[in-house]
C-alpha atoms as a printed R data frame, in Angstrom:
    type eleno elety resid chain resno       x       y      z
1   ATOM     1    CA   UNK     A     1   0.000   0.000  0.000
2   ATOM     2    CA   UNK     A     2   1.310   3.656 -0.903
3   ATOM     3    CA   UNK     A     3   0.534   6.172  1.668
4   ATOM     4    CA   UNK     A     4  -0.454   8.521 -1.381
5   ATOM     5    CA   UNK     A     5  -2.780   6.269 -2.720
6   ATOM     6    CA   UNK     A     6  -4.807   5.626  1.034
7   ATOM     7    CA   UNK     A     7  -7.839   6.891  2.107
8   ATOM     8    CA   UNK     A     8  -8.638   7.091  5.932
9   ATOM     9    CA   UNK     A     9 -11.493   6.990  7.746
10  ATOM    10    CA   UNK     A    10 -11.202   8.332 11.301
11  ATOM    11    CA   UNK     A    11 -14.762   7.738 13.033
12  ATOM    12    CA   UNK     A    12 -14.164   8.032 16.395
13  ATOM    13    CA   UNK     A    13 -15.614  11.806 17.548
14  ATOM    14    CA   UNK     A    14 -12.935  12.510 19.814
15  ATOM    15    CA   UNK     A    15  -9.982  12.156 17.554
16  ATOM    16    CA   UNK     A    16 -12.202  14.157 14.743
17  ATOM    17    CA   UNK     A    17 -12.770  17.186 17.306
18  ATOM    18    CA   UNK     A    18  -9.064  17.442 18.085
19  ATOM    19    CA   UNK     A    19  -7.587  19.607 15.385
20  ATOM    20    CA   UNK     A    20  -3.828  19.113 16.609
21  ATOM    21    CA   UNK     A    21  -4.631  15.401 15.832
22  ATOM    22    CA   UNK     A    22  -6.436  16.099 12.450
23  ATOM    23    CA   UNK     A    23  -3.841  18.811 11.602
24  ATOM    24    CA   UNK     A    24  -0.987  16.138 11.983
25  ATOM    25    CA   UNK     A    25  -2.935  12.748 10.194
26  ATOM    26    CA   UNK     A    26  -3.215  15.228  7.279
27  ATOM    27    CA   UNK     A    27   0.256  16.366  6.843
28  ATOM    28    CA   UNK     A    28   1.435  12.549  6.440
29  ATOM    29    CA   UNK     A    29   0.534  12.501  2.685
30  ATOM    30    CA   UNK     A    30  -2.274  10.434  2.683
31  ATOM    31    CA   UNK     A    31  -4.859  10.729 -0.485
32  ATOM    32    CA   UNK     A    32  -7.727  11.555  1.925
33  ATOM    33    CA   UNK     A    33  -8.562  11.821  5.633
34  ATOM    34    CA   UNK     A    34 -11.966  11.719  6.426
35  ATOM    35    CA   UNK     A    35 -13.135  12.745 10.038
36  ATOM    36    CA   UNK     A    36 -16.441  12.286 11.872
37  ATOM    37    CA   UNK     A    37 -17.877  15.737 11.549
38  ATOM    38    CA   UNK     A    38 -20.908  14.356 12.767
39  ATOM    39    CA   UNK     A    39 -20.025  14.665 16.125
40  ATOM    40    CA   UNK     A    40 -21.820  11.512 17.246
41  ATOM    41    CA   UNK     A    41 -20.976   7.453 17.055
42  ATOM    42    CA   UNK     A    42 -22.156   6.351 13.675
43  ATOM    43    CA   UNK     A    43 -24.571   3.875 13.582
44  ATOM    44    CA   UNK     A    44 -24.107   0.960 11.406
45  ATOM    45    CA   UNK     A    45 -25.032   2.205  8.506
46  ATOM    46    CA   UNK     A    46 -23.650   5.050  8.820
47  ATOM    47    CA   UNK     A    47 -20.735   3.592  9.672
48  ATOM    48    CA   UNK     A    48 -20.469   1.204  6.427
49  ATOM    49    CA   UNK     A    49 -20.942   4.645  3.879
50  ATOM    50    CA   UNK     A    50 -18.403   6.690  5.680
51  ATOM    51    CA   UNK     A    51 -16.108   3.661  5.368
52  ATOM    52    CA   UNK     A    52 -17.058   2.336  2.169
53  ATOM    53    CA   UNK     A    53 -14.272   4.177  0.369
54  ATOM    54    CA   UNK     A    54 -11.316   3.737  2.961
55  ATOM    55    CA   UNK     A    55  -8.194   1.656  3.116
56  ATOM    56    CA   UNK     A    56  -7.624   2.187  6.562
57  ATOM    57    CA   UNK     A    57  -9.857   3.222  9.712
58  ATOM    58    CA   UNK     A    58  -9.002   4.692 13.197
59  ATOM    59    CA   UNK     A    59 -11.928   3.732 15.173
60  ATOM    60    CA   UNK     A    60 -12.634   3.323 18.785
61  ATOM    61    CA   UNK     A    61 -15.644   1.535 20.226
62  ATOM    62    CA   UNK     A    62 -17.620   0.964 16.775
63  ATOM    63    CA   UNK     A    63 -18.359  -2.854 16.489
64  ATOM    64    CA   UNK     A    64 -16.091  -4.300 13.952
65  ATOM    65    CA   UNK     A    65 -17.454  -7.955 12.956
66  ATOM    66    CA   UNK     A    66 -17.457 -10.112 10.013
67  ATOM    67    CA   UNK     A    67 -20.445  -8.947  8.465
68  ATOM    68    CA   UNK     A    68 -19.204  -4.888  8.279
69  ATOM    69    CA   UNK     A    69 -15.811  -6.482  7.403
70  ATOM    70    CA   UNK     A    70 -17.134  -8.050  4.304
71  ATOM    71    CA   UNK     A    71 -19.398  -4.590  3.235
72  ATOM    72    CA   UNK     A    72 -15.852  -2.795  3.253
73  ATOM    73    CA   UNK     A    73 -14.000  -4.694  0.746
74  ATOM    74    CA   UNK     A    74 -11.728  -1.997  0.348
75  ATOM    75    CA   UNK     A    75 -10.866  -1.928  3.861
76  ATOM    76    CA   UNK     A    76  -7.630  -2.784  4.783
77  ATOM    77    CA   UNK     A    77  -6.261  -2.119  8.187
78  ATOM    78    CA   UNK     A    78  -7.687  -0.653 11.294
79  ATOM    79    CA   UNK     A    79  -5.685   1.093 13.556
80  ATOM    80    CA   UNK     A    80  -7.302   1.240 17.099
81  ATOM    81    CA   UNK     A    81  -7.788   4.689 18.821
82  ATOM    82    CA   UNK     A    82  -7.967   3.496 22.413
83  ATOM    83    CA   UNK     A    83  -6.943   0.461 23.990
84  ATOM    84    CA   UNK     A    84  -9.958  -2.391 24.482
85  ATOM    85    CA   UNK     A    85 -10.395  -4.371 21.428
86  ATOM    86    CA   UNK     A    86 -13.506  -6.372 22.393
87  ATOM    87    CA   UNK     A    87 -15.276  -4.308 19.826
88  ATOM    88    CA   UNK     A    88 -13.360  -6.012 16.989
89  ATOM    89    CA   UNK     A    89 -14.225  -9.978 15.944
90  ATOM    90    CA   UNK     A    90 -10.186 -10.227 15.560
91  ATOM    91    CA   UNK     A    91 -10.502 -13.913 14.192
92  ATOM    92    CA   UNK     A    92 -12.663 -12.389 11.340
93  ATOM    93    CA   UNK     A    93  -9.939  -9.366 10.722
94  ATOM    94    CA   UNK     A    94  -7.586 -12.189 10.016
95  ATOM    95    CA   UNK     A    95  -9.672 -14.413  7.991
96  ATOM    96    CA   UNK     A    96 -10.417 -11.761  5.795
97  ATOM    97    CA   UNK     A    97  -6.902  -9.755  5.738
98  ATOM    98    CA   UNK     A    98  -7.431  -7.061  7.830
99  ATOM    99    CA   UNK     A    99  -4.509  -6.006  9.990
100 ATOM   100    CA   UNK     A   100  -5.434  -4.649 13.556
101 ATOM   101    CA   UNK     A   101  -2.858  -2.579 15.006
102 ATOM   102    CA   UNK     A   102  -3.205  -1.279 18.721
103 ATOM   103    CA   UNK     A   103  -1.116  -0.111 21.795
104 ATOM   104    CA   UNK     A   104  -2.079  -1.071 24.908
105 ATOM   105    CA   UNK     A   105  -2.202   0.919 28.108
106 ATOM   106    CA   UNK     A   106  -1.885   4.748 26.653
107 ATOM   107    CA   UNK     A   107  -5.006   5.990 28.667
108 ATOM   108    CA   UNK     A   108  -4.304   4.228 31.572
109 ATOM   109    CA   UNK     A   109  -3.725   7.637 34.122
110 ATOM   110    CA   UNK     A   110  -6.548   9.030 32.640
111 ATOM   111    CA   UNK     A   111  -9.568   5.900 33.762
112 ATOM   112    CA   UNK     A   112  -7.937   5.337 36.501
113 ATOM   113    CA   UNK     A   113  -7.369   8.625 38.040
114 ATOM   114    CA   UNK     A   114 -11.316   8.828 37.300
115 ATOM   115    CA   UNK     A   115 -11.819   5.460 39.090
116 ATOM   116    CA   UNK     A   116 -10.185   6.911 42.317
117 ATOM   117    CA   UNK     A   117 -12.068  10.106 41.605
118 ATOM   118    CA   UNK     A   118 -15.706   8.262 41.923
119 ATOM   119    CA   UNK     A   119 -14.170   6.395 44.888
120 ATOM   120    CA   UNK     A   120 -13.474   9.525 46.796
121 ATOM   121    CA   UNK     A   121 -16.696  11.276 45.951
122 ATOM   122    CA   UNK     A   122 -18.707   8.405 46.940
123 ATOM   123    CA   UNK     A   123 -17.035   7.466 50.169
124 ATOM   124    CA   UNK     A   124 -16.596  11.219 51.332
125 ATOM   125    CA   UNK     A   125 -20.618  11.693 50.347
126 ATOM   126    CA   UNK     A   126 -19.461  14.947 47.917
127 ATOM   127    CA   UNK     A   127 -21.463  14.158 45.153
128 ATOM   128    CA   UNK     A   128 -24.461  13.726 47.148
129 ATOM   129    CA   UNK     A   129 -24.067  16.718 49.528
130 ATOM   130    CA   UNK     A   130 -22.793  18.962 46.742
131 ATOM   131    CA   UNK     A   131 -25.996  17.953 44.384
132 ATOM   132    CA   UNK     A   132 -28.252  18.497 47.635
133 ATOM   133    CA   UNK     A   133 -26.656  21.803 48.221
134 ATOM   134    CA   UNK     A   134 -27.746  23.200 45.167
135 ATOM   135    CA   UNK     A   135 -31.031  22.485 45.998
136 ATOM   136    CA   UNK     A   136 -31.234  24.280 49.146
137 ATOM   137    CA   UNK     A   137 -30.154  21.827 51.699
138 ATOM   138    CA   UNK     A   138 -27.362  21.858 53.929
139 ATOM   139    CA   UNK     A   139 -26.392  17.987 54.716
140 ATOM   140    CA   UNK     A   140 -23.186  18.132 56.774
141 ATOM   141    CA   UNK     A   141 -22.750  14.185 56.342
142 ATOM   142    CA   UNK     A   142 -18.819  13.891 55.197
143 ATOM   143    CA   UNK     A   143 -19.084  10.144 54.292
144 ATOM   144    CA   UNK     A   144 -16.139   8.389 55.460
145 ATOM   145    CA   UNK     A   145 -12.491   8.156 54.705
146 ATOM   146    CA   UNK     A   146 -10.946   6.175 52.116
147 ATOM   147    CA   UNK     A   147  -7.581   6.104 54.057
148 ATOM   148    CA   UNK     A   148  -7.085   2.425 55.458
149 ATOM   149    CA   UNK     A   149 -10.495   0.921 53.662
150 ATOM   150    CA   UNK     A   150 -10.708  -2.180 51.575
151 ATOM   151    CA   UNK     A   151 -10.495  -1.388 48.088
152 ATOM   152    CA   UNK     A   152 -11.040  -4.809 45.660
153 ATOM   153    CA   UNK     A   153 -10.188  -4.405 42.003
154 ATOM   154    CA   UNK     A   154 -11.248  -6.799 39.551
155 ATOM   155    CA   UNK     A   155  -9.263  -6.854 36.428
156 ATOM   156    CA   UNK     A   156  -5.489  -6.126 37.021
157 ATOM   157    CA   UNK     A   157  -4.339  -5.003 33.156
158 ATOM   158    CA   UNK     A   158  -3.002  -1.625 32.549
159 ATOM   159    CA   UNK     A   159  -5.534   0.549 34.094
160 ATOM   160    CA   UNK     A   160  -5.856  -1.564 37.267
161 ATOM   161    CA   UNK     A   161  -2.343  -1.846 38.314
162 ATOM   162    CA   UNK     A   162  -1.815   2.008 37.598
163 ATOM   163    CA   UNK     A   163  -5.064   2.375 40.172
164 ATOM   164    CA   UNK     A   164  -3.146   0.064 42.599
165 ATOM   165    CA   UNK     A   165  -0.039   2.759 42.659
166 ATOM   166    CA   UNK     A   166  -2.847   5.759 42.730
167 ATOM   167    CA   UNK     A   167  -4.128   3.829 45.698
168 ATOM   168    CA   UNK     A   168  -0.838   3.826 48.002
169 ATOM   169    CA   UNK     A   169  -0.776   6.816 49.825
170 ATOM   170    CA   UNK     A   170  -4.681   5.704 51.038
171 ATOM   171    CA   UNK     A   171  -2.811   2.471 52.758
172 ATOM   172    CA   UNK     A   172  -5.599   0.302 51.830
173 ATOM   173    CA   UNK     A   173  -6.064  -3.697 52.121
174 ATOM   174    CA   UNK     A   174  -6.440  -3.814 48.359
175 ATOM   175    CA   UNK     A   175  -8.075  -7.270 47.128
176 ATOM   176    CA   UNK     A   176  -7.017  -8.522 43.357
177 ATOM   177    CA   UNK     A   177  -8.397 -10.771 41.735
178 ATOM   178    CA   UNK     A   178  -7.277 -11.761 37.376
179 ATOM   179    CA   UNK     A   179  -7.627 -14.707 35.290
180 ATOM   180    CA   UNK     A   180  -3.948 -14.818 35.010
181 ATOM   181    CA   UNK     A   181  -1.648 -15.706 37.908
182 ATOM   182    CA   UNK     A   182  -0.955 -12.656 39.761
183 ATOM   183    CA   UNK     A   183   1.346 -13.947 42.964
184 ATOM   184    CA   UNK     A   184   4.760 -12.351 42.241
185 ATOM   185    CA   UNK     A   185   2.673  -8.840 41.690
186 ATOM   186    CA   UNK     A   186   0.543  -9.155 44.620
187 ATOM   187    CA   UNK     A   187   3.377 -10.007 47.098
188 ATOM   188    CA   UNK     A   188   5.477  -7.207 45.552
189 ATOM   189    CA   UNK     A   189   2.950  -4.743 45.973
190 ATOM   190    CA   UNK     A   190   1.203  -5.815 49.411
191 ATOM   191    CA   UNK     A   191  -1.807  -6.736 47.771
192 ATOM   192    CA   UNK     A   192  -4.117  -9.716 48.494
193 ATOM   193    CA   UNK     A   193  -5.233 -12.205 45.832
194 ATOM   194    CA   UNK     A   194  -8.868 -12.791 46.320
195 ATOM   195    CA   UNK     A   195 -12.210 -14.506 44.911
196 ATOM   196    CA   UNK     A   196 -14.809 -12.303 43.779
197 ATOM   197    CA   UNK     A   197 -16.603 -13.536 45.675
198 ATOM   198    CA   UNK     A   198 -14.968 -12.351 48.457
199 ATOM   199    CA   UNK     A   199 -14.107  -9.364 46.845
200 ATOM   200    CA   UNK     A   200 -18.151  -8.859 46.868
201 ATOM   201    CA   UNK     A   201 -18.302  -9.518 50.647
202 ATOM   202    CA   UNK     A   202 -15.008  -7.962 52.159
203 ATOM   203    CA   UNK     A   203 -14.719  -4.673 49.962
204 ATOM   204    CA   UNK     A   204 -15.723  -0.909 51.032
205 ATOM   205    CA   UNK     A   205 -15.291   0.033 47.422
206 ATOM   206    CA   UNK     A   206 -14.607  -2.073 44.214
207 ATOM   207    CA   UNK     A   207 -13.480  -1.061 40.764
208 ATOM   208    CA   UNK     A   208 -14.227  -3.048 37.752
209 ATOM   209    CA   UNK     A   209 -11.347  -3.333 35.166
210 ATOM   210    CA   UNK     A   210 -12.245  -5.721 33.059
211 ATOM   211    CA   UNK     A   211 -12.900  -6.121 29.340
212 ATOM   212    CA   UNK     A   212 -16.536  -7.102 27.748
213 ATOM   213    CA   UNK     A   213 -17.115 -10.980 27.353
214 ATOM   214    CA   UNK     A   214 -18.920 -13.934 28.260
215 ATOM   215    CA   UNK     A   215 -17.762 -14.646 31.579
216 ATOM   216    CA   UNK     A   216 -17.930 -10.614 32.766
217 ATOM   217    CA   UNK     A   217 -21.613  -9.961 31.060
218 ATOM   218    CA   UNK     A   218 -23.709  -9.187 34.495
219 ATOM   219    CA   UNK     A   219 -20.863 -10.013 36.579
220 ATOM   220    CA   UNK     A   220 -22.289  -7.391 39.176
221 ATOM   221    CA   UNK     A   221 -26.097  -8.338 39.265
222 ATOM   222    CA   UNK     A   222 -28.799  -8.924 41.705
223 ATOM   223    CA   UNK     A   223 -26.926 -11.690 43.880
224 ATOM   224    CA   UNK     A   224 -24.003  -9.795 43.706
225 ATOM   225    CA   UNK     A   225 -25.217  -6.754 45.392
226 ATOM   226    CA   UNK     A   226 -26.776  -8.890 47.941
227 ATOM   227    CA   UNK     A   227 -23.685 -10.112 49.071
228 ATOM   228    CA   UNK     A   228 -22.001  -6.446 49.362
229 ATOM   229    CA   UNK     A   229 -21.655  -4.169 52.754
230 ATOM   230    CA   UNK     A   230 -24.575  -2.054 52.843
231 ATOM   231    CA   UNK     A   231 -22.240   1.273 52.543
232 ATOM   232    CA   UNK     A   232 -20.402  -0.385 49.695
233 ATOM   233    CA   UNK     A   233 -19.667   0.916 46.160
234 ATOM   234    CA   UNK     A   234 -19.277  -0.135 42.929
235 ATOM   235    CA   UNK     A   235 -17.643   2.212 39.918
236 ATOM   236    CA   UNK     A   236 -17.641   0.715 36.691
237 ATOM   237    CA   UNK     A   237 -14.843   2.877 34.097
238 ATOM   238    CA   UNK     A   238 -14.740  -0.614 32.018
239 ATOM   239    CA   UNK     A   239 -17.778  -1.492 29.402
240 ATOM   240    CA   UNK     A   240 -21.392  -1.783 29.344
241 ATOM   241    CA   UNK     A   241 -22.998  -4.769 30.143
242 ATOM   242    CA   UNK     A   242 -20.581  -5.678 32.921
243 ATOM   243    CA   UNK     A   243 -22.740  -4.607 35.310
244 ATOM   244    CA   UNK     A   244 -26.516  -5.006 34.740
245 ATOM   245    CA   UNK     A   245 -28.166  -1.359 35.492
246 ATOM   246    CA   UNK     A   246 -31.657  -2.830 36.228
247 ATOM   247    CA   UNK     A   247 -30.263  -4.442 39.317
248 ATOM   248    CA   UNK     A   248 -27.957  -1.581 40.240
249 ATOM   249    CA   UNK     A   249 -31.331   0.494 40.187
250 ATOM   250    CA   UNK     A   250 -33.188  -1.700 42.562
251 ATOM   251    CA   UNK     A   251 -29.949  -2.247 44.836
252 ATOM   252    CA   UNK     A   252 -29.463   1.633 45.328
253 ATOM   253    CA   UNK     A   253 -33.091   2.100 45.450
254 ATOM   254    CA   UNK     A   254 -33.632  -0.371 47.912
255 ATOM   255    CA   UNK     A   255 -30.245   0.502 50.077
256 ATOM   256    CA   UNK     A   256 -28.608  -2.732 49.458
257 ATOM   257    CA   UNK     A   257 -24.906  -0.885 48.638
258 ATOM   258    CA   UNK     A   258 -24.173   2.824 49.618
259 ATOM   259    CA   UNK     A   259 -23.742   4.072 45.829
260 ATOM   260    CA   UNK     A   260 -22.082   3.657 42.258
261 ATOM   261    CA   UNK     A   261 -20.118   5.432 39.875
262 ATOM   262    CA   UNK     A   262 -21.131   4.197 35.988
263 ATOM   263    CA   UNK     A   263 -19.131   5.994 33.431
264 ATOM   264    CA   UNK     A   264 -20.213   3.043 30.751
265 ATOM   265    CA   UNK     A   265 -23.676   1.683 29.473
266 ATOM   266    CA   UNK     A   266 -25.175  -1.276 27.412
267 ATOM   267    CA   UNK     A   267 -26.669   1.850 25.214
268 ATOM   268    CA   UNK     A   268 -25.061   4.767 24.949
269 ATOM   269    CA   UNK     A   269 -26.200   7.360 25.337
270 ATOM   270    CA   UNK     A   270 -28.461   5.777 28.179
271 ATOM   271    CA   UNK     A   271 -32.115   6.206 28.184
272 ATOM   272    CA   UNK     A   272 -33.231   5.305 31.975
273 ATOM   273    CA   UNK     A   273 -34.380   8.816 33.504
274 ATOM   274    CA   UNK     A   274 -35.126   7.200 36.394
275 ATOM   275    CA   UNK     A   275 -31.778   5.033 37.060
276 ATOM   276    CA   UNK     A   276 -30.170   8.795 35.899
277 ATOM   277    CA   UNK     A   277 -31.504  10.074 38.273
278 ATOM   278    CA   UNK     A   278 -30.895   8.220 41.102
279 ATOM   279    CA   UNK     A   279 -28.953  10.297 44.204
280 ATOM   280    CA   UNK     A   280 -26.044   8.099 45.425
281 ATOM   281    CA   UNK     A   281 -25.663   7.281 41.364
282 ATOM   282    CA   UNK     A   282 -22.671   9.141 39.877
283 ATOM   283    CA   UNK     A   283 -23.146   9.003 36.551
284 ATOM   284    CA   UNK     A   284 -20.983  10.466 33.650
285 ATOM   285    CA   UNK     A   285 -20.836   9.949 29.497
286 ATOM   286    CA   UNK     A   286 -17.806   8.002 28.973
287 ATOM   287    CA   UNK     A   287 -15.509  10.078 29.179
288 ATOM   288    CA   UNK     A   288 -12.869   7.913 31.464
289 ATOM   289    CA   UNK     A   289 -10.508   8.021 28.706
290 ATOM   290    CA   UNK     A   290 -11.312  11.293 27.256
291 ATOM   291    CA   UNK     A   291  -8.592  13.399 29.303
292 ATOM   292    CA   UNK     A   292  -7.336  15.905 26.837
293 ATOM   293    CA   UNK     A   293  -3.566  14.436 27.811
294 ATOM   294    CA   UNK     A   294  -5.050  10.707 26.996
295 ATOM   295    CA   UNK     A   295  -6.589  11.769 23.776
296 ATOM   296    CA   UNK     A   296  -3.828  13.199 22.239
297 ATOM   297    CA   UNK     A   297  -2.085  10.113 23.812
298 ATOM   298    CA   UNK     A   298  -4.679   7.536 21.793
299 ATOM   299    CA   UNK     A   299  -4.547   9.540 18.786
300 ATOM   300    CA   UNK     A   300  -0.699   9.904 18.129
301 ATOM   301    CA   UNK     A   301  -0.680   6.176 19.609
302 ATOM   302    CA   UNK     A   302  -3.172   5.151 16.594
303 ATOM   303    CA   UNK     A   303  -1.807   7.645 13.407
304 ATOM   304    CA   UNK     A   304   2.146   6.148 14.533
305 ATOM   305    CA   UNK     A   305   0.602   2.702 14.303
306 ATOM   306    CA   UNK     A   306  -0.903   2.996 11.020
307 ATOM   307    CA   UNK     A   307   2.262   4.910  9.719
308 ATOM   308    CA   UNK     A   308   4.660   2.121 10.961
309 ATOM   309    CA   UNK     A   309   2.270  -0.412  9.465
310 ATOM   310    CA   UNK     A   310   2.460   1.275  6.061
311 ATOM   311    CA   UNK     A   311   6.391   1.646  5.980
């Protein structure tokens, strides 16, 4: 492939708002750079016209199976702008020839200093109290201190660890628990491999770091609430559908855990006024990796990617 002969599609809306980013993909001598002007995820269809013409894409959470694979014949190579790549069927990318390139781990400060964020609002009541205040009414209930709580964090990639070192000065028990084996980390870092089960029952606060699939679709759900402290909380910076919202609803509404922090949804934008709406819900459009630092991060991470790949 000859750069001057490419077309690119970028249709993720952060990288096509950033005009350092757009100013430097179309210096690089490509035929055409397309943006999404649009200012909103495509849907499908959408999605399959504004690509229909491109050799290469820079996309972030669009789903990328076999069937929109095989409507972009043209389409070549997709270079990821972000770091999850559940969104992409990879074994159909390879089947059909195109090459996936990502980097792993460039927004990492930016979810997890968000994670600890919703932790510390949560625990030290400041979302509520500030929210009532507004309103007219003076609640002087701090919360309590995160210093010295239990902290569990399921999911212990890139984002997770860089929450353990966020979490230090605190002097938490932290509770880990990964599919892989995690011993030599855990005993380096003082931290305490755990079940999630007993993550569920032992934690003040847990953060979910885990991608999308099978075995993590409703992983926090009814029974799982059951078994948490009543002043617990849950934040969720990961992907929709790991935690079902129609339980979260009924567990905050019915005081089974002390709040939640949801920066991710099954449908987004969400369209539950009433979970929304909920006071001990912090709730905020997806923006955990959307740091200005972190998106110029993802974007140079993705245009360097698909450069290297064409040299």
């Amino acid at each position: 492939m000859i750069k001057s002969d490419i077309i690119v599609g970028v249709t993720t809306v952060a990288f096509s708002k950033n005009q350092d980013l757009v100013n430097h993909i179309n210096s690089l001598g490509f035929k055409k750079v397309k943006t999404n002007i649009a200012g909103k995820r495509l849907q499908r269809s959408e999605l399959i016209e504004f690509l229909s013409d491109c050799n290469a894409g820079i996309v972030g959470l669009d789903i990328i199976d076999e069937d929109l694979l095989m409507s972009l014949p043209e389409l070549k190579v997709i270079s990821k702008y972000g770091v999850g790549l559940d969104n992409i069927d990879l074994r159909a990318s390879e089947r059909l020839g195109v090459h996936i390139l990502h980097t792993e781990g460039v927004n990492k400060r930016s979810v997890s200093e968000m994670a600890l964020g919703f932790i510390l609002s949560l625990l030290r009541n400041l979302y509520i109290t500030s929210n009532q205040l507004k309103k007219g009414t003076w609640n002087k209930s701090g919360g309590v201190q995160l210093t010295e709580k239990t902290v569990g964090i399921i999911g212990l990639g890139n984002i997770g660890k860089d929450l353990v070192q966020l979490l230090k000065p605190f002097n938490c028990q932290i509770l880990i628990n990964d599919i892989i084996d995690l011993g030599d980390y855990a005993e380096e870092n003082g931290l305490v491999i755990a079940s999630k089960q007993q993550i569920f029952k032992q934690a003040d606060a847990i953060s979910v770091h885990t991608p999308f699939t099978p075995e993590t679709a409703n992983l926090f759900n009814k029974n799982t609430f059951e078994l948490m402290k009543p002043g617990a909380i849950i934040i969720n910076t990961a992907r929709g559908g790991i935690v079902n919202l129609d339980d979260l609803k009924d567990a905050l509404k019915m005081g089974h855990i002390g709040g939640a922090a949801i920066d991710v949804y099954d449908t987004e934008p969400p369209t539950d006024v009433e979970l929304l709406n909920i006071p001990n819900l912090l709730n905020t459009p997806h923006i955990g990796g959307n740091a200005k630092e972190a998106v110029q991060a993802m974007g140079q991470a993705a245009i360097i990617n698909l450069t290297n790949y064409l040299k």
